[in-house]
XYZ file of C-alpha atoms in Angstrom:
658
model
C 0.000 0.000 0.000
C 2.830 2.342 0.957
C 4.725 1.372 -2.204
C 1.666 2.171 -4.336
C 1.292 5.526 -2.613
C 4.958 6.248 -3.259
C 4.633 5.467 -6.963
C 1.578 7.730 -7.244
C 3.402 10.546 -5.458
C 6.429 10.046 -7.715
C 4.265 10.232 -10.850
C 2.749 13.508 -9.593
C 6.183 14.954 -8.893
C 7.607 13.855 -12.260
C 4.546 15.043 -14.212
C 5.611 18.507 -13.281
C 4.420 21.877 -14.426
C 2.656 20.373 -17.413
C 4.583 22.556 -19.846
C 6.617 21.521 -22.918
C 10.354 21.716 -22.414
C 10.606 24.665 -24.787
C 8.493 26.675 -22.345
C 10.838 26.019 -19.404
C 14.234 26.081 -21.086
C 16.734 28.637 -19.790
C 16.781 30.232 -23.255
C 13.306 31.507 -22.556
C 14.279 33.318 -19.358
C 14.185 36.629 -21.271
C 10.384 36.305 -21.239
C 10.262 36.437 -17.431
C 8.834 39.756 -16.227
C 10.267 41.471 -13.198
C 8.115 42.838 -10.395
C 7.380 46.516 -10.924
C 7.669 49.261 -8.344
C 4.796 51.694 -7.830
C 5.710 55.411 -7.766
C 6.906 56.333 -4.300
C 4.537 58.447 -2.221
C 5.664 60.822 0.471
C 4.382 60.351 3.990
C 1.659 62.973 3.655
C 0.269 61.436 0.441
C 0.323 57.954 1.911
C -1.305 59.058 5.167
C -3.992 61.155 3.447
C -4.754 58.250 1.095
C -5.178 55.911 4.046
C -7.484 58.382 5.816
C -9.546 58.843 2.667
C -10.021 55.109 2.122
C -10.852 54.553 5.792
C -13.313 57.371 6.376
C -14.311 58.553 2.885
C -14.388 55.452 0.645
C -17.501 56.761 -1.122
C -15.834 60.130 -1.938
C -18.781 62.210 -0.621
C -17.406 65.477 -2.021
C -17.119 64.300 -5.637
C -20.348 66.120 -6.628
C -18.905 69.415 -5.339
C -15.879 69.378 -7.654
C -15.702 72.099 -10.288
C -19.040 73.590 -9.189
C -19.788 77.316 -8.632
C -20.293 78.492 -5.061
C -24.075 78.811 -5.393
C -24.320 75.247 -6.668
C -22.116 74.004 -3.819
C -24.459 75.633 -1.278
C -27.456 73.925 -2.871
C -25.657 70.548 -2.944
C -24.660 71.030 0.694
C -28.256 71.643 1.742
C -29.435 68.662 -0.303
C -26.878 66.394 1.347
C -28.214 67.380 4.795
C -31.867 67.507 3.732
C -32.437 64.966 0.907
C -36.057 66.158 0.720
C -34.767 69.197 -1.206
C -33.527 66.851 -3.920
C -36.366 64.363 -4.366
C -38.988 67.000 -3.486
C -38.449 68.790 -6.813
C -39.634 65.708 -8.707
C -42.529 64.933 -6.392
C -45.951 64.628 -8.038
C -49.526 63.532 -7.423
C -48.886 59.954 -8.555
C -46.148 59.518 -5.958
C -48.296 61.166 -3.298
C -51.105 58.680 -3.940
C -48.725 55.778 -3.286
C -47.323 57.470 -0.172
C -50.808 58.281 1.138
C -51.991 54.663 0.885
C -48.735 53.381 2.405
C -48.826 55.958 5.223
C -52.411 55.131 6.186
C -51.611 51.413 6.093
C -48.554 51.599 8.354
C -50.416 53.981 10.697
C -53.089 51.321 11.245
C -50.294 48.910 12.142
C -48.172 51.233 14.265
C -50.842 52.626 16.616
C -51.627 49.366 18.449
C -47.968 48.299 18.279
C -46.777 51.594 19.788
C -49.024 51.195 22.817
C -47.677 47.674 23.395
C -44.025 48.622 22.823
C -44.291 51.475 25.343
C -45.383 48.937 27.953
C -42.404 46.799 26.944
C -40.160 49.773 27.778
C -42.048 50.207 31.109
C -43.440 53.566 29.963
C -46.989 54.869 29.786
C -48.808 53.975 26.501
C -48.825 57.518 25.131
C -45.007 57.557 24.918
C -45.141 54.913 22.215
C -47.478 57.148 20.211
C -45.283 60.188 20.865
C -42.352 58.237 19.390
C -44.303 57.636 16.169
C -45.149 61.335 15.812
C -42.033 63.514 16.069
C -39.145 61.200 14.957
C -40.792 60.174 11.640
C -41.269 63.857 10.764
C -37.579 64.611 11.380
C -36.484 61.554 9.424
C -38.714 62.406 6.452
C -36.703 65.593 5.901
C -33.223 64.244 6.710
C -33.310 60.532 5.868
C -32.392 59.124 2.470
C -34.307 55.822 2.590
C -37.587 55.789 0.672
C -39.008 52.728 2.372
C -38.018 52.653 6.036
C -40.843 53.262 8.535
C -39.746 54.996 11.731
C -41.025 54.384 15.247
C -40.481 52.317 18.398
C -39.518 48.671 17.868
C -39.790 45.604 20.060
C -36.094 44.758 20.532
C -34.979 48.292 21.417
C -38.016 48.739 23.709
C -37.126 45.542 25.562
C -33.441 46.469 25.752
C -34.206 49.952 27.033
C -36.782 48.689 29.534
C -34.427 46.007 30.865
C -31.420 48.306 31.262
C -33.445 51.153 32.777
C -35.268 49.052 35.366
C -31.909 47.719 36.579
C -31.210 51.283 37.703
C -34.633 52.677 38.716
C -37.887 50.953 39.641
C -40.430 52.035 36.969
C -43.374 51.662 39.397
C -42.044 53.228 42.592
C -40.036 55.971 40.864
C -41.913 56.491 37.605
C -40.845 60.138 37.187
C -37.125 59.411 37.606
C -37.427 56.358 35.376
C -39.036 58.493 32.687
C -36.275 61.111 32.952
C -33.598 58.425 32.623
C -35.377 57.086 29.519
C -35.239 60.533 27.890
C -31.586 60.881 28.913
C -30.714 57.520 27.364
C -32.591 58.518 24.200
C -30.653 61.786 24.015
C -27.301 60.014 24.239
C -28.456 57.311 21.828
C -29.071 60.091 19.306
C -25.728 61.755 20.059
C -23.960 58.405 19.565
C -25.688 57.762 16.238
C -25.090 61.277 14.917
C -21.429 61.207 16.021
C -20.803 57.878 14.286
C -22.244 59.296 11.085
C -20.605 62.721 11.290
C -17.141 61.289 11.973
C -17.614 58.614 9.290
C -17.361 55.767 11.807
C -20.288 53.776 10.502
C -18.024 50.823 9.750
C -17.798 50.179 13.509
C -21.301 48.715 13.624
C -20.178 46.079 11.111
C -18.171 44.477 13.911
C -21.465 42.995 15.101
C -21.661 40.115 12.625
C -24.789 39.038 10.767
C -24.749 35.694 12.602
C -24.594 37.400 15.997
C -27.483 39.704 15.023
C -29.608 36.721 13.889
C -29.021 34.999 17.241
C -29.561 38.170 19.253
C -32.809 39.029 17.449
C -34.120 35.487 17.803
C -33.322 35.403 21.512
C -34.832 38.853 22.009
C -37.998 37.751 20.191
C -38.448 34.779 22.532
C -37.717 36.955 25.569
C -40.265 39.548 24.417
C -42.876 36.849 23.800
C -42.277 35.385 27.262
C -42.648 38.822 28.832
C -46.068 39.112 27.181
C -47.346 36.077 29.098
C -48.122 38.461 31.953
C -50.759 40.287 29.900
C -51.715 37.233 27.829
C -52.567 35.136 30.898
C -53.757 37.967 33.134
C -51.038 37.502 35.764
C -50.757 40.405 38.216
C -47.616 39.457 40.154
C -44.940 38.793 37.545
C -41.147 38.571 37.750
C -39.083 41.566 36.699
C -36.330 39.266 35.380
C -36.243 38.452 31.675
C -34.486 35.070 31.576
C -36.598 32.067 30.567
C -36.125 30.190 33.861
C -37.402 33.062 36.009
C -40.284 33.802 33.640
C -41.463 30.187 33.437
C -41.167 29.830 37.229
C -43.328 32.945 37.616
C -45.866 31.668 35.048
C -46.291 28.166 36.468
C -46.082 29.385 40.025
C -49.278 31.392 39.532
C -51.189 28.836 37.460
C -53.753 28.044 40.200
C -54.456 31.520 41.498
C -53.014 34.042 39.029
C -54.337 33.111 35.592
C -57.541 34.715 34.324
C -59.532 32.527 31.926
C -61.426 35.434 30.330
C -58.114 37.115 29.540
C -56.726 33.887 28.069
C -59.764 33.484 25.789
C -59.475 37.064 24.521
C -55.720 36.801 23.967
C -55.811 33.345 22.322
C -58.675 34.103 19.949
C -57.197 37.344 18.676
C -53.665 35.881 18.470
C -55.097 33.139 16.236
C -56.767 35.846 14.110
C -53.513 37.831 13.831
C -51.490 34.751 12.881
C -54.068 33.789 10.252
C -53.994 37.331 8.813
C -50.190 37.208 8.661
C -50.320 33.786 6.967
C -52.829 35.073 4.435
C -50.676 38.105 3.676
C -47.567 35.969 3.122
C -49.390 33.383 1.027
C -50.900 35.974 -1.305
C -49.081 39.303 -1.606
C -52.308 40.968 -2.762
C -53.671 40.563 0.773
C -50.723 42.192 2.558
C -53.119 44.870 3.802
C -55.067 42.237 5.774
C -52.034 41.563 7.980
C -51.401 45.324 8.236
C -54.839 46.310 9.519
C -55.446 43.134 11.565
C -53.886 44.623 14.759
C -56.094 47.723 14.592
C -59.187 45.605 13.918
C -58.244 43.411 16.890
C -57.925 46.452 19.153
C -61.279 47.871 18.034
C -63.163 44.572 18.394
C -61.578 43.577 21.714
C -62.117 47.069 23.180
C -65.768 47.016 22.134
C -66.194 43.502 23.546
C -64.686 44.426 26.926
C -66.773 47.615 27.061
C -70.151 45.965 26.426
C -69.447 42.941 28.660
C -67.571 44.917 31.342
C -65.009 42.113 31.372
C -62.709 44.436 33.303
C -64.943 43.753 36.312
C -64.120 40.032 35.903
C -60.366 40.541 36.219
C -59.500 41.381 32.598
C -56.732 43.982 32.804
C -57.197 47.031 30.549
C -55.117 50.006 29.459
C -57.303 52.364 31.530
C -55.931 55.760 30.505
C -53.868 57.196 27.671
C -53.025 60.855 28.083
C -54.596 63.013 25.399
C -52.646 65.620 23.403
C -49.394 65.966 21.490
C -45.898 65.518 22.859
C -45.032 67.811 25.765
C -41.514 69.212 25.975
C -39.034 67.109 27.959
C -35.897 69.256 27.612
C -35.859 69.997 31.345
C -36.272 66.313 32.216
C -33.004 65.132 30.644
C -30.212 64.492 33.137
C -27.300 66.719 32.104
C -25.755 66.499 35.571
C -26.006 64.231 38.576
C -25.528 60.536 39.265
C -27.779 59.363 36.419
C -25.812 61.219 33.723
C -23.240 58.455 33.318
C -25.905 55.764 33.537
C -28.000 57.430 30.857
C -24.933 57.772 28.647
C -24.009 54.063 28.905
C -27.567 52.864 28.279
C -27.954 55.339 25.424
C -24.792 54.158 23.653
C -25.898 50.507 23.800
C -29.474 51.248 22.707
C -28.268 53.636 20.002
C -25.900 51.096 18.449
C -28.541 48.332 18.428
C -31.142 50.702 16.952
C -28.611 51.832 14.352
C -27.737 48.255 13.419
C -31.391 47.385 12.858
C -32.168 50.542 10.865
C -29.068 50.179 8.681
C -29.889 46.554 7.864
C -33.491 47.459 6.964
C -32.473 50.472 4.870
C -29.871 48.492 2.898
C -32.324 45.640 2.286
C -35.003 47.810 0.703
C -32.491 50.027 -1.111
C -31.093 46.951 -2.873
C -34.623 45.779 -3.718
C -35.423 49.120 -5.378
C -31.909 49.594 -6.777
C -30.908 52.925 -5.241
C -27.922 53.968 -3.161
C -28.121 54.606 0.562
C -25.473 56.709 2.290
C -24.955 54.913 5.607
C -23.244 57.840 7.329
C -25.980 60.307 6.323
C -28.539 57.825 7.633
C -26.759 57.722 10.974
C -26.786 61.503 11.241
C -30.494 61.593 10.363
C -31.373 58.865 12.875
C -29.220 60.513 15.526
C -30.704 63.995 15.179
C -34.152 62.412 15.031
C -33.578 60.802 18.439
C -31.987 63.930 19.918
C -35.078 65.943 18.989
C -37.245 63.043 20.123
C -35.629 63.004 23.566
C -36.641 66.664 23.943
C -40.248 65.954 22.954
C -41.077 63.055 25.293
C -40.029 60.260 22.909
C -37.836 57.265 23.591
C -35.428 55.599 21.151
C -36.925 55.281 17.656
C -35.511 53.380 14.706
C -36.593 51.546 11.578
C -39.184 48.813 12.072
C -38.795 45.824 9.763
C -42.461 44.762 9.917
C -43.724 48.304 9.238
C -41.086 48.933 6.576
C -42.114 45.723 4.797
C -45.756 46.831 4.863
C -44.703 50.299 3.708
C -42.832 48.757 0.773
C -45.664 46.421 -0.234
C -48.232 49.213 0.069
C -46.406 51.077 -2.695
C -44.604 53.883 -0.889
C -42.571 56.153 -3.151
C -40.774 58.487 -0.730
C -40.440 59.326 2.953
C -43.758 61.203 2.720
C -45.396 57.958 3.879
C -43.738 58.625 7.257
C -45.284 62.096 7.319
C -48.743 60.645 6.591
C -48.293 58.086 9.370
C -47.131 60.816 11.739
C -50.195 62.962 10.998
C -52.524 60.011 11.623
C -50.797 59.449 14.981
C -51.268 63.176 15.705
C -55.014 62.870 15.088
C -55.079 59.787 17.306
C -53.357 61.645 20.141
C -55.692 64.607 19.837
C -59.006 62.824 19.289
C -59.033 59.060 19.749
C -56.890 58.153 22.776
C -59.832 58.159 25.253
C -61.391 55.335 23.208
C -58.487 53.038 24.118
C -59.467 53.048 27.790
C -61.090 49.598 27.642
C -58.455 48.012 25.410
C -57.409 44.753 27.147
C -53.719 44.202 27.853
C -54.150 40.710 26.410
C -54.711 42.116 22.922
C -51.555 44.233 23.171
C -49.658 41.107 24.254
C -51.082 39.201 21.267
C -50.072 41.987 18.878
C -46.494 42.024 20.209
C -46.196 38.215 20.122
C -47.456 38.236 16.535
C -44.970 40.979 15.615
C -41.861 39.388 17.163
C -42.416 35.888 15.777
C -41.000 37.152 12.482
C -37.704 38.002 14.228
C -36.997 34.294 14.775
C -35.245 33.424 11.511
C -34.734 29.657 11.607
C -33.852 29.484 7.908
C -31.049 32.011 8.392
C -29.705 30.048 11.377
C -29.685 26.794 9.355
C -27.922 28.555 6.483
C -25.309 29.921 8.900
C -24.742 26.357 10.177
C -24.186 25.100 6.625
C -21.838 27.934 5.651
C -19.722 28.635 8.737
C -19.750 26.657 11.990
C -17.921 29.406 13.882
C -20.577 31.889 12.789
C -23.176 29.451 14.089
C -21.415 29.421 17.473
C -21.692 33.235 17.516
C -25.370 32.986 16.561
C -26.219 30.441 19.255
C -24.046 32.170 21.851
C -26.011 35.398 21.432
C -29.313 33.479 21.366
C -28.618 31.454 24.523
C -27.206 34.502 26.322
C -30.381 36.524 25.725
C -32.828 33.694 26.500
C -31.132 32.203 29.571
C -29.423 35.263 31.057
C -30.454 38.736 29.915
C -30.508 41.014 26.899
C -27.285 42.771 27.892
C -25.476 39.456 28.515
C -26.611 38.155 25.125
C -25.404 41.349 23.472
C -22.060 41.098 25.264
C -21.646 37.481 24.133
C -22.506 38.456 20.552
C -19.887 41.236 20.537
C -17.216 39.074 22.217
C -17.672 36.154 19.818
C -17.649 38.508 16.820
C -14.368 40.029 17.996
C -12.971 36.577 18.787
C -13.635 35.512 15.208
C -11.885 38.607 13.854
C -8.869 38.011 16.112
C -8.730 34.346 15.120
C -8.794 35.190 11.421
C -6.148 37.898 11.848
C -3.785 35.906 14.075
C -4.221 32.550 12.307
C -4.435 33.261 8.558
C -4.898 30.434 6.096
C -1.936 29.058 4.173
C -1.941 26.544 1.335
C 0.373 24.366 -0.749
C 0.073 25.141 -4.459
C 0.461 22.868 -7.467
C 0.296 23.346 -11.206
C -2.980 22.708 -13.022
C -2.017 20.370 -15.934
C -1.520 22.032 -19.349
C -1.635 25.537 -17.826
C 0.670 27.986 -16.063
C -1.860 28.326 -13.225
C -0.984 27.265 -9.671
C -3.742 26.464 -7.213
C -4.368 24.845 -3.820
C -3.642 21.094 -4.101
C -6.444 20.331 -1.653
C -8.971 22.113 -3.864
C -7.472 20.693 -7.064
C -6.108 17.159 -6.394
C -4.952 16.879 -10.003
C -2.522 19.791 -9.498
C 1.112 18.646 -9.649
C 4.139 19.781 -7.638
C 7.449 20.601 -9.285
C 10.275 18.391 -7.976
C 12.510 20.162 -5.496
C 10.121 23.095 -5.209
C 7.581 23.867 -2.465
C 5.063 26.607 -3.226
C 3.195 28.136 -0.261
C 0.480 30.800 -0.457
C -0.254 33.099 2.491
C -3.883 34.283 2.420
C -3.585 37.383 4.593
C -1.618 40.508 5.303
C 1.413 39.761 7.504
C 1.363 41.834 10.686
C 2.820 41.684 14.173
C -0.229 39.667 15.291
C 0.376 36.791 12.867
C 3.979 37.083 11.642
C 5.390 34.406 13.962
C 2.529 32.059 13.120
C 3.093 32.532 9.360
C 6.829 31.796 9.714
C 6.238 28.712 11.866
C 3.443 27.435 9.599
C 5.622 27.737 6.478
C 8.450 25.863 8.196
C 5.986 23.179 9.264
C 4.784 22.823 5.677
C 8.424 22.425 4.624
C 9.159 19.809 7.288
C 6.060 17.787 6.428
C 6.862 17.896 2.714
C 10.497 16.864 3.244
C 9.392 13.889 5.323
C 7.041 12.745 2.531
C 9.765 13.145 -0.091
C 12.298 11.262 2.008
C 9.846 8.406 2.530
C 9.308 8.135 -1.256
C 12.981 8.657 -2.258
C 12.186 11.831 -4.187
C 14.456 14.898 -4.634
C 14.639 17.123 -1.554
C 13.278 20.661 -1.507
C 15.734 23.247 -2.819
C 13.414 26.195 -3.402
C 10.564 27.516 -1.262
C 8.349 29.904 -3.204
C 5.952 32.146 -1.254
C 2.975 33.272 -3.374
C 2.222 36.735 -1.974
C -0.624 38.008 -4.174
C -3.144 37.768 -1.264
C -0.687 39.587 1.069
C -2.076 43.121 0.893
C 0.314 44.608 3.456
C 3.259 43.792 5.696
C 4.715 45.579 8.716
C 8.145 45.535 10.363
C 7.282 42.430 12.392
C 6.266 40.676 9.187
C 9.536 41.615 7.467
C 11.483 40.466 10.525
C 9.643 37.124 10.348
C 10.625 36.780 6.666
C 14.243 37.507 7.574
C 14.142 34.797 10.234
C 12.507 32.430 7.741
C 15.262 33.161 5.222
C 17.910 32.435 7.863
C 16.289 29.109 8.800
C 16.015 28.092 5.141
C 19.676 28.914 4.488
C 20.693 26.481 7.238
C 18.630 23.808 5.488
C 20.094 24.671 2.045
C 16.743 25.901 0.772
C 16.466 29.111 -1.249
C 13.612 31.500 -0.422
C 11.757 32.906 -3.448
C 9.001 35.554 -3.494
C 6.266 35.571 -6.157
C 3.862 38.381 -7.052
C 4.217 40.800 -4.123
C 1.836 43.758 -4.320
C 2.974 47.386 -4.629
C 2.770 48.107 -0.897
C 4.606 44.894 0.005
C 7.417 45.201 -2.559
C 7.930 48.832 -1.578
C 8.423 47.865 2.064
C 10.634 44.928 1.156
C 12.893 47.287 -0.795
C 12.866 49.886 1.989
C 13.937 47.250 4.536
C 16.644 45.917 2.136
C 15.064 42.465 2.331
C 15.250 42.294 -1.469
C 19.023 42.702 -1.228
C 19.121 39.897 1.333
C 17.452 37.312 -0.886
C 18.484 38.914 -4.179
C 16.363 40.646 -6.807
C 16.762 37.557 -8.981
C 14.604 35.628 -6.463
C 11.568 37.908 -6.737
C 9.148 37.109 -9.589
C 5.914 38.361 -11.059
C 4.228 34.944 -11.122
C 4.692 31.515 -9.588
C 5.105 30.066 -13.094
C 8.022 32.461 -13.743
C 9.580 31.478 -10.419
C 9.319 27.739 -11.145
C 10.561 28.173 -14.710
C 13.561 30.185 -13.577
C 14.562 28.458 -10.356
C 14.246 24.818 -11.315
C 14.452 24.392 -15.121
C 17.158 21.749 -14.999
C 15.401 19.798 -12.273
C 12.210 19.854 -14.340
C 13.991 18.602 -17.459
C 15.781 15.853 -15.525
C 12.472 14.751 -14.045
């Protein structure tokens, strides 16, 4: 068996680069191209180029070039207020689409807002306030045509959980409310600062897998929290983990559940789920799922009113304050012990809200094929929340369920947000007293129905198929939220995301390359088993930049490849390695530690009578290799444009003999 394996290995070594001898003869060495040097840049040019690519990759000032001053002023105003740009082309046809979409999402948002406010441990009217002012601000400053602004379940839960850890929302309702406005203010400042300073790329550190797990865990946590209203339980745990919630639920099964409440909640939840199913099955009936929550509120409120079910233990909303948003500027903590607390909570809530809004905006922008400026969006969302914090609103962001309805209803511009906002205004001024007899069970059913869509099992299964480490991040965030708390789940998600980045940076992939028969192409021998190795030559590809964090690993891994290959050759009585070629096309950059590692590698190879050869270094890499005099160390004649050139030049005689 070993002898057969040896013969096969020998055939692969002898059937070398797959080229005719005329292609590899030394007479053809004049055809070998040398590696070119890019024009040298001074430090200022190099530094400014790096800053531009880091913070201004989209070149936001390109439209201002070669423009008169008056035009630059207009472009500047349009960049801050996109409404000035699309507003010039606005017409009655677009308004008709926006009007229908705005009325549709308003019917969905009103009952949701009341429920989400309770999720944040705030009075119901604050949910409505948050769907009045922020959407108006966003309509003038935001660049997404489809996103629907307002309170959302995950941010409401996160804010409610973090705030109640600091202040009891029942015993100290006024202070709790002030801290909520403070957190909203700093959430807006965080979002606007990230956009203004072009730091939007920071939110990408929270991976898609971690977000899927976090959202799924948050959805289950939110649904479990709704069991209090769904079952009519009065004494319910303030903890959010599944163990505490289930202990509280089953502990009150004999004396805390209210059967009338359960019937109301179950029947309308079934209706909402059926409406959602109908809307998904036939896109023409999307409006059924959109208006189902409002219909449920109207019917359940009327039912409780005529039967006086509230006298039988059915808990109701009782009172929603009438009127538009009062000013809350004087309620924000700008000094005192809660300033730091509000700042920390605001940063966390702001980043999560920003992540959700950015994902929603990008999704619908790609569906309608238009560009979305992420940094401008952050500024718009941030200023929207800053103004909101001063008008009795808590953190608002893009809602996926409402944005989907907005899209399907045929919205054309952000005017749909204005229409929704005006409907909420009319509700606050005229209709809020009618919600007095709305049962809490129906609000719980609406929230449960809304958050079910956040549990994306298909995405989790796809993550498992594609990347197991990503799946660990997904499940880590999910388990952390469900079994511990929202903040623990978020911390796990961030830590695992960073751990993956560190692992990829410190342990880059390397591969042995072989020649694809009848070509001059060299590829990974594991991916292409038919690829052949040139006798006496080992070709290694490094698939990452070489920095201080991975330079020692790269050197040790290359030496290990060499040792393993020499052992195989010795066992099969094949020629020993004389040349080690490093394919450096994936190496985008190298620092002083990386160059030092290459120098050490060269020294180790010299002791083993192996010549180090470099193939296809990029402009940045070759420039640094020349600056460090590493090219003089190994010789310019051992640096080649391609692997094929390196093999043809370094081992022509060995190839012919084979």
